[in-house]
Coordinates of C-alpha atoms and ligand atoms in Angstrom, one line a residue:
M354 CA 118.9 97.5 99.8
K355 CA 117.7 94.1 101.1
L356 CA 114.4 93.9 102.8
S357 CA 116.0 92.7 106.0
N358 CA 118.4 95.6 106.1
K359 CA 115.6 98.0 105.4
I360 CA 113.6 96.7 108.3
H361 CA 116.7 96.7 110.5
V362 CA 117.8 100.2 109.7
F363 CA 114.2 101.6 109.9
T364 CA 113.4 100.0 113.2
T365 CA 116.7 100.9 114.8
V366 CA 116.6 104.5 113.6
L367 CA 113.0 104.9 114.6
F368 CA 113.6 103.5 118.1
V369 CA 116.7 105.6 118.6
I370 CA 114.9 108.7 117.6
L371 CA 112.1 107.8 120.0
L372 CA 114.5 107.0 122.8
V373 CA 116.4 110.3 122.3
L374 CA 113.1 112.3 122.2
I375 CA 111.9 110.6 125.4
N376 CA 115.2 111.3 127.2
V377 CA 115.3 114.9 126.0
A378 CA 111.7 115.3 127.3
I379 CA 112.6 113.7 130.6
Y380 CA 115.7 116.0 130.9
F381 CA 113.9 119.2 130.2
S382 CA 110.9 118.6 132.3
F383 CA 113.1 117.6 135.2
K384 CA 115.2 120.7 134.7
N385 CA 112.1 122.9 134.6
M386 CA 110.7 121.3 137.7
M387 CA 114.0 121.6 139.6
F388 CA 114.5 125.3 138.7
R389 CA 110.9 126.1 139.5
T390 CA 111.1 124.5 143.0
E391 CA 114.4 126.3 143.6
L392 CA 113.0 129.7 142.4
D393 CA 110.1 129.2 144.7
Q394 CA 112.5 128.6 147.6
V395 CA 114.5 131.7 146.6
K396 CA 111.3 133.7 146.5
Q397 CA 110.3 132.5 150.0
E398 CA 113.7 133.5 151.3
A399 CA 113.4 136.9 149.7
E400 CA 110.0 137.3 151.3
Q401 CA 111.5 136.4 154.7
V402 CA 114.1 139.1 154.1
V403 CA 111.3 141.6 153.3
V404 CA 109.6 140.8 156.6
G405 CA 112.9 141.1 158.4
V406 CA 113.7 144.4 156.8
Q407 CA 110.2 145.8 157.6
E408 CA 110.4 144.7 161.2
N409 CA 113.7 146.5 161.6
S410 CA 112.7 149.5 159.6
G411 CA 115.3 152.2 159.9
A412 CA 118.0 149.9 161.2
T413 CA 118.4 148.3 157.9
S414 CA 122.0 147.9 157.1
Q415 CA 124.7 145.8 155.7
S416 CA 124.7 143.6 158.9
L417 CA 121.0 143.0 158.8
L418 CA 121.1 141.8 155.2
R419 CA 124.2 139.7 156.0
A420 CA 122.1 137.6 158.3
Y421 CA 119.9 136.7 155.4
V422 CA 122.3 136.3 152.5
P423 CA 122.6 132.7 151.3
P424 CA 126.0 131.1 150.6
Q425 CA 127.1 131.6 147.0
G426 CA 124.4 134.3 146.7
M427 CA 123.9 138.0 146.8
L428 CA 121.3 140.2 148.5
E429 CA 121.0 143.8 147.5
I430 CA 118.7 146.8 147.6
V431 CA 118.5 148.6 144.3
Q432 CA 117.2 152.1 144.1
Q433 CA 115.1 153.6 141.3
N434 CA 118.2 155.2 139.7
N435 CA 119.6 151.6 139.2
E436 CA 122.1 152.3 142.0
S437 CA 122.7 149.6 144.5
D438 CA 122.1 151.0 148.0
V439 CA 123.2 148.0 150.1
S440 CA 124.8 144.9 148.7
V441 CA 125.9 141.8 150.5
T442 CA 127.4 138.7 149.0
G443 CA 127.8 135.3 150.5
G444 CA 130.8 133.9 148.8
G445 CA 130.3 134.5 145.1
E446 CA 132.2 137.8 145.0
D447 CA 132.0 138.1 141.2
L448 CA 128.3 138.5 141.6
N449 CA 129.1 142.1 142.5
D450 CA 130.4 142.7 138.9
Q451 CA 126.9 142.3 137.5
E452 CA 125.0 145.4 136.5
T453 CA 122.3 146.4 138.9
E454 CA 118.9 147.2 137.5
F455 CA 115.8 148.5 139.4
H456 CA 112.7 146.4 138.9
E457 CA 109.4 148.0 139.7
M458 CA 107.5 144.7 139.7
E459 CA 108.2 141.4 141.2
V460 CA 110.6 139.3 139.1
K461 CA 111.4 135.6 139.4
E462 CA 113.8 134.1 136.9
V463 CA 116.8 132.0 136.3
R464 CA 119.9 133.8 135.2
T465 CA 123.1 132.3 133.9
M466 CA 126.5 133.8 134.9
D467 CA 129.7 132.2 133.8
D468 CA 127.8 129.0 132.9
T469 CA 126.3 128.8 136.4
P470 CA 122.6 129.1 136.8
Y471 CA 121.3 131.5 139.5
G472 CA 117.9 131.9 140.9
F473 CA 117.0 135.6 140.8
V474 CA 114.1 137.2 142.7
A475 CA 113.2 140.9 142.9
I476 CA 110.5 142.2 145.3
P477 CA 109.6 145.8 145.5
I478 CA 109.8 147.2 149.1
V479 CA 109.4 150.6 150.8
W480 CA 112.9 151.6 151.7
S481 CA 114.1 153.5 154.8
D482 CA 114.0 156.8 152.9
G483 CA 110.3 156.2 152.1
E484 CA 111.1 155.5 148.4
I485 CA 110.3 152.3 146.6
A486 CA 113.3 150.1 146.2
S487 CA 113.8 146.6 144.8
L488 CA 115.1 143.9 147.1
Q489 CA 117.0 141.5 144.9
L490 CA 118.1 138.0 146.0
T491 CA 120.4 136.0 143.8
E492 CA 121.1 132.5 144.8
S493 CA 123.4 130.0 143.1
M494 CA 121.8 126.8 141.6
E495 CA 125.1 125.1 141.2
A496 CA 124.0 122.0 143.1
E497 CA 121.0 121.7 140.8
A498 CA 123.2 122.2 137.8
E499 CA 125.5 119.4 139.0
N500 CA 122.5 117.1 139.5
L501 CA 121.3 118.0 136.0
E502 CA 124.7 117.2 134.6
L503 CA 124.6 113.8 136.3
L504 CA 121.1 113.2 134.9
R505 CA 122.4 114.1 131.4
V506 CA 125.2 111.6 131.7
V507 CA 122.8 108.9 133.0
L508 CA 120.3 109.5 130.2
L509 CA 123.1 109.4 127.6
G510 CA 124.4 106.2 129.1
V511 CA 120.9 104.7 129.0
T512 CA 120.5 105.7 125.4
I513 CA 123.8 104.1 124.4
L514 CA 123.1 101.0 126.4
A515 CA 119.6 100.6 125.0
F516 CA 120.9 100.9 121.5
I517 CA 122.7 97.6 121.7
P518 CA 119.7 95.3 122.5
L519 CA 117.7 97.5 120.1
F520 CA 120.2 96.9 117.3
L521 CA 120.2 93.2 118.0
S522 CA 116.4 92.8 118.3
A523 CA 115.8 94.8 115.1
R524 CA 118.3 92.4 113.4
L525 CA 116.4 89.4 114.8
L526 CA 113.0 90.9 113.8
S527 CA 114.1 91.5 110.3
N528 CA 115.5 87.9 110.1
V529 CA 112.2 86.5 111.5
I530 CA 110.3 88.3 108.8
T531 CA 112.6 87.8 105.9
K532 CA 113.6 84.2 106.5
P533 CA 110.3 82.6 105.3
I534 CA 110.3 84.9 102.4
A535 CA 113.8 83.9 101.5
S536 CA 112.9 80.2 101.8
L537 CA 109.8 80.8 99.7
T538 CA 111.9 82.4 97.0
Q539 CA 114.4 79.5 97.3
T540 CA 111.7 76.9 96.9
M541 CA 110.1 78.8 94.0
N542 CA 113.5 78.9 92.3
S543 CA 114.2 75.2 92.8
I544 CA 110.7 74.5 91.5
R545 CA 111.5 76.6 88.5
T546 CA 114.9 75.1 87.8
G547 CA 114.2 71.5 88.9
G548 CA 110.6 71.2 87.5
T549 CA 109.4 69.4 90.6
F550 CA 106.6 70.4 93.0
Q551 CA 108.0 71.2 96.4
R552 CA 106.4 72.4 99.6
I553 CA 107.8 74.6 102.4
D554 CA 108.0 72.9 105.8
T555 CA 105.7 74.7 108.2
S556 CA 105.8 72.3 111.1
K557 CA 108.1 74.4 113.3
R558 CA 106.4 77.8 112.7
S559 CA 104.1 79.9 114.8
R560 CA 100.7 80.6 113.3
D561 CA 101.3 84.1 112.1
E562 CA 100.6 85.8 108.8
L563 CA 103.8 84.4 107.3
Y564 CA 102.7 81.0 108.3
H565 CA 99.5 81.5 106.5
M566 CA 101.4 82.8 103.5
T567 CA 103.5 79.7 103.4
E568 CA 100.4 77.5 103.9
T569 CA 98.7 79.3 101.0
F570 CA 101.8 78.8 98.9
N571 CA 101.8 75.0 99.7
K572 CA 98.1 74.8 98.9
M573 CA 98.7 76.5 95.6
I574 CA 101.5 74.0 94.8
D575 CA 99.1 71.2 95.8
Q576 CA 96.5 72.5 93.3
L577 CA 99.1 73.1 90.6
E578 CA 100.4 69.6 91.1
A579 CA 96.9 68.1 91.0
N580 CA 96.1 70.0 87.8
Y581 CA 99.4 69.0 86.3
T582 CA 98.8 65.3 87.2
R583 CA 95.4 65.5 85.6
Q584 CA 96.7 67.0 82.4
E585 CA 99.5 64.5 82.3
Q586 CA 97.1 61.6 82.9
F587 CA 94.9 63.0 80.2
V588 CA 97.7 63.2 77.7
S589 CA 98.9 59.6 78.5
N590 CA 95.4 58.2 78.5
A591 CA 94.4 59.9 75.4
S592 CA 97.6 58.9 73.5
H593 CA 97.2 55.3 74.7
E594 CA 93.6 55.0 73.9
L595 CA 93.8 56.8 70.5
K596 CA 96.5 54.4 69.4
T597 CA 94.2 51.5 68.7
P598 CA 91.6 53.4 66.6
L599 CA 94.3 55.2 64.7
T600 CA 96.0 51.9 63.9
I601 CA 92.7 50.4 62.7
I602 CA 92.0 53.5 60.6
E603 CA 95.6 53.4 59.2
S604 CA 95.4 49.7 58.3
Y605 CA 92.1 50.1 56.6
L606 CA 93.3 53.1 54.6
S607 CA 96.4 51.3 53.5
L608 CA 94.2 48.3 52.5
L609 CA 92.0 50.7 50.6
K610 CA 95.0 52.2 48.9
R611 CA 96.3 48.8 47.8
R612 CA 93.0 47.1 46.8
G613 CA 90.1 49.4 47.4
K614 CA 89.7 50.8 43.9
N615 CA 88.6 47.5 42.5
D616 CA 86.9 45.9 45.4
E617 CA 83.6 47.6 46.3
A618 CA 82.8 45.4 49.3
L619 CA 86.3 46.0 50.8
F620 CA 85.8 49.8 50.1
D621 CA 82.5 49.8 52.0
E622 CA 83.9 47.8 54.9
S623 CA 87.0 49.9 55.2
V624 CA 85.1 53.2 55.1
D625 CA 82.6 52.0 57.6
A626 CA 85.2 50.7 59.9
A627 CA 87.3 54.0 59.6
L628 CA 84.1 56.0 60.2
D629 CA 83.2 54.0 63.3
E630 CA 86.6 54.4 64.7
A631 CA 86.6 58.1 64.0
K632 CA 83.3 58.5 65.8
R633 CA 84.6 56.5 68.7
M634 CA 87.7 58.7 68.9
R635 CA 85.6 61.8 68.9
E636 CA 83.5 60.4 71.8
L637 CA 86.6 59.4 73.6
T638 CA 88.2 62.8 73.4
Q639 CA 85.1 64.4 74.6
Q640 CA 84.9 62.2 77.6
L641 CA 88.6 62.6 78.3
L642 CA 88.3 66.4 78.1
L643 CA 85.5 66.3 80.6
L644 CA 87.5 64.2 83.0
S645 CA 90.5 66.5 82.8
K646 CA 88.4 69.5 83.7
Q647 CA 89.6 71.5 86.7
D648 CA 87.1 72.3 89.3
E649 CA 86.9 76.0 88.3
Q650 CA 86.0 75.0 84.8
W651 CA 82.8 73.1 85.6
N652 CA 80.8 76.3 85.5
M653 CA 78.2 75.1 88.0
E654 CA 74.7 76.7 88.0
W655 CA 73.1 76.2 91.3
I656 CA 69.3 76.6 90.9
D657 CA 66.3 75.1 92.6
H658 CA 64.9 72.3 90.5
E659 CA 62.0 69.9 90.9
L660 CA 64.0 66.7 90.6
N661 CA 60.9 64.8 89.3
D662 CA 61.0 67.1 86.2
I663 CA 64.6 66.4 85.5
L664 CA 64.1 62.7 85.8
Q665 CA 61.1 62.7 83.7
S666 CA 62.6 64.6 80.8
T667 CA 65.8 62.5 81.0
I668 CA 63.8 59.3 80.9
N669 CA 61.7 60.5 78.0
A670 CA 64.7 61.4 75.9
F671 CA 66.4 58.1 76.8
E672 CA 63.4 56.0 75.9
K673 CA 63.2 57.7 72.5
A674 CA 66.8 57.4 71.7
Y675 CA 67.2 53.7 72.6
E676 CA 63.7 52.4 72.3
R677 CA 64.0 50.9 75.8
N678 CA 61.3 51.0 78.4
V679 CA 61.9 52.7 81.7
L680 CA 59.6 52.1 84.7
Y681 CA 59.6 55.3 86.6
E682 CA 58.3 55.8 90.1
A683 CA 58.5 58.9 92.4
T684 CA 57.4 58.5 96.0
H685 CA 58.1 62.1 96.9
S686 CA 58.2 65.5 95.2
V687 CA 61.7 66.7 95.9
T688 CA 63.2 70.2 95.2
V689 CA 66.9 70.4 95.1
K690 CA 69.3 73.2 94.5
T691 CA 71.7 71.8 91.9
D692 CA 73.0 72.0 88.4
E693 CA 70.5 70.4 86.0
Q694 CA 72.8 69.6 83.2
K695 CA 75.3 67.8 85.5
V696 CA 72.5 65.8 87.1
K697 CA 71.2 64.7 83.7
Q698 CA 74.8 63.7 82.6
L699 CA 75.1 61.6 85.8
L700 CA 71.8 59.9 85.1
Y701 CA 72.7 59.2 81.5
I702 CA 75.9 57.5 82.5
F703 CA 74.1 55.0 84.8
M704 CA 71.1 54.6 82.5
D705 CA 73.5 54.0 79.6
N706 CA 75.3 51.2 81.5
A707 CA 72.0 49.7 82.6
R708 CA 70.9 49.7 79.0
K709 CA 74.1 48.2 77.7
Y710 CA 74.4 45.5 80.2
S711 CA 70.8 44.3 80.4
E712 CA 68.0 43.4 78.0
A713 CA 64.7 44.1 79.8
A714 CA 63.2 47.4 81.0
L715 CA 65.1 49.6 83.5
A716 CA 63.6 50.9 86.7
V717 CA 64.2 54.4 88.0
R718 CA 62.9 55.4 91.4
L719 CA 63.0 58.8 93.3
E720 CA 62.4 59.2 97.0
R721 CA 63.3 61.5 99.8
V722 CA 65.5 60.2 102.6
E723 CA 66.1 62.7 105.5
D724 CA 67.8 65.7 103.9
K725 CA 68.7 64.0 100.7
A726 CA 67.1 62.9 97.5
R727 CA 67.7 59.2 96.6
I728 CA 67.6 58.1 92.9
T729 CA 68.0 54.5 92.1
I730 CA 68.6 53.1 88.6
S731 CA 68.1 49.3 88.4
D732 CA 68.5 46.8 85.7
D733 CA 68.2 43.0 85.8
G734 CA 71.1 42.4 83.5
I735 CA 74.4 40.5 83.8
G736 CA 75.6 42.2 86.9
I737 CA 79.1 42.8 88.2
S738 CA 81.0 40.4 90.4
K739 CA 82.4 41.6 93.8
D740 CA 86.0 41.7 92.6
H741 CA 85.2 43.9 89.7
L742 CA 82.8 46.1 91.6
E743 CA 85.7 47.6 93.5
N744 CA 87.4 48.7 90.3
V745 CA 84.7 49.7 87.9
F746 CA 85.1 53.4 88.9
D747 CA 88.7 53.4 87.8
R748 CA 89.4 55.0 84.5
F749 CA 89.4 52.7 81.5
Y750 CA 88.4 49.8 83.7
Q751 CA 86.0 47.4 81.9
V752 CA 84.9 44.0 83.3
D753 CA 85.0 42.2 80.0
E754 CA 87.0 44.0 77.4
A755 CA 85.6 42.0 74.4
R756 CA 82.0 42.4 75.5
T757 CA 82.2 46.2 76.2
R758 CA 84.2 46.9 73.1
A759 CA 81.3 45.6 71.2
S760 CA 79.0 47.8 73.1
G761 CA 81.2 50.8 72.2
G762 CA 82.4 51.8 75.7
Y763 CA 85.8 52.9 77.0
G764 CA 85.4 52.3 80.7
L765 CA 85.3 56.0 81.3
G766 CA 81.6 56.4 82.2
L767 CA 81.8 55.6 85.9
S768 CA 84.9 57.6 86.5
L769 CA 83.2 60.6 84.9
A770 CA 80.2 59.8 87.1
Q771 CA 82.5 60.0 90.1
E772 CA 83.8 63.4 89.1
L773 CA 80.3 64.7 88.5
A774 CA 79.1 63.4 91.9
R775 CA 82.1 65.2 93.5
V776 CA 81.2 68.6 92.0
L777 CA 77.5 68.0 92.7
G778 CA 78.2 67.0 96.3
A779 CA 76.4 63.7 95.7
E780 CA 77.2 60.2 96.8
I781 CA 77.0 57.4 94.3
R782 CA 77.1 53.7 94.9
L783 CA 76.8 50.5 92.8
D784 CA 75.2 47.3 94.2
S785 CA 75.2 44.3 92.0
D786 CA 74.6 40.5 91.9
V787 CA 76.1 38.6 89.0
G788 CA 73.3 37.3 86.7
K789 CA 70.6 39.2 88.7
G790 CA 71.2 42.8 88.0
T791 CA 72.7 46.1 89.1
T792 CA 71.4 49.0 91.1
A793 CA 73.0 52.4 91.0
T794 CA 72.2 54.8 93.8
I795 CA 72.6 58.6 93.7
L796 CA 72.2 60.5 96.9
L797 CA 71.8 64.1 96.1
P798 CA 71.8 66.8 98.9
L799 CA 68.8 69.1 98.8
S800 CA 71.2 72.1 98.8
F801 CA 74.9 72.1 98.1
E802 CA 76.8 75.3 97.3
G803 CA 79.8 73.8 95.5
R804 CA 83.0 72.8 97.0
G805 CA 84.2 76.2 98.0
D806 CA 87.9 76.4 99.0
E807 CA 88.0 72.9 100.3
R808 CA 91.2 72.1 98.4
Ligands
LIG2357 P1 81.8 54.1 78.7 O1 80.8 54.4 79.9 O2 83.0 54.8 78.8 O3 81.1 54.1 77.4 P2 81.8 51.5 80.0 O4 80.3 51.5 80.1 O5 82.4 50.2 79.7 O6 82.2 52.6 78.9 P3 81.9 52.4 82.7 O7 80.5 53.0 82.6 O8 82.9 53.1 83.5 O9 82.5 52.0 81.3 O10 81.7 51.0 83.4 C1 82.8 50.2 83.7 C2 82.5 48.8 83.6 O11 81.6 48.4 84.7 C3 81.8 48.4 82.3 O12 82.7 48.1 81.3 C4 81.0 47.2 82.8 O13 81.8 46.0 82.6 C5 80.7 47.4 84.2 N1 79.3 47.9 84.4 C6 79.0 49.1 84.7 N2 77.6 49.2 84.8 C7 77.1 48.0 84.7 C8 75.8 47.4 84.8 N3 74.7 48.1 85.0 N4 75.7 46.0 84.6 C9 76.8 45.3 84.4 N5 78.1 45.8 84.3 C10 78.2 47.1 84.5
LIG2358 MG1 79.3 53.3 80.7

């Protein structure tokens, strides 16, 4: 059974049951109330008769009772032997056919004779012979029965009439609920068959749970597409960049195969070159893998760190590895909640560039600016012109291919820096003057709890 039909049938049946229950309750409480009022009235009349009979004690007769008998009713005095002493009817002759029964106590009830309800009241009285008798008044409730019949017809009509809008609105409700689900399924199907990323239009929708479901679906597709694009970019970048070293390795190897056995110098040169390229390829794949990481895979560890310590240890390691002087100055002691390894990686990228594109010592400076830590890494090297400065953060972008190739880069460092800054919540900036030098600035928030569900 389709969901829409289920909702439709369920709501309709539920409402019909409710409606019927309400109407039945109305009918019976109304009937009860009507009969009770009528019985009270019959009882009052009976009490009047009792007063009348007592006032005219001795002269009680058929004619006296006749004065009190209601139309379509019966008034009788029943003796203890269940015999009727006096009996008067006001129209309903067949009431006489009923069996008479003496009631010692007062009785007040509704009796049905030939499908017509009658109010019956019996009151014990002292009869003319001094014996206790039962004065019994029976009065037709035909008018009430007719009213009830009318009420029944009206309620039945209302139930049937209400069923139509109920049926329609349940249909509408089920459509409202299932339509977005159907369009979701349709979109998912066309994504599956067409292999394209599609979103569901939410512009004309009210902001209910289904809207949020669709929104979540769209966001999920956004994320999937972004990840897919990253992977695709990785594959194309990698295959493109790996082509050159592989060609170089291949050509050296074939040279070796042809002439390497006899030529020692050529052998050395080829092996060195192939080894170099292999190393470069390994570095390249590592960098590319980092760049293609999804946010969830960064495994950030947010811990309070003394930034000064991080900088100092990075600089020490750097100085040893490259035998380059770094002038370090910290104006403030700054504690930041951050991921130490990612900050070090970011510093290395800028320091590596400063080292590669300058000759003299580098300068690193740490200070606190409002609620941020500012780290600057300056060199007085060749600098970057304005035109290039706009593009250096792009993947594989290098200002001077020949020069950087000699320095062993791929143009991936700064784009990796940008990714790192993003996951660290940091801002990075490059300022440069051609021939004078470059300054890289990192603004690190003192506390940043990752990017949460921003995307
Ligand atoms: P990789 O970092 O992948 O080893 P790379 O250093 O060439 O290679 P990036 O770090 O992205 O790549 O830098 C991009 C380009 O920006 C570099 O090729 C270089 O031309 C220029 N550049 C970056 N930093 C400096 C700097 N401090 N001085 C001069 N030029 C720079
Ligand atoms: Mg670099």
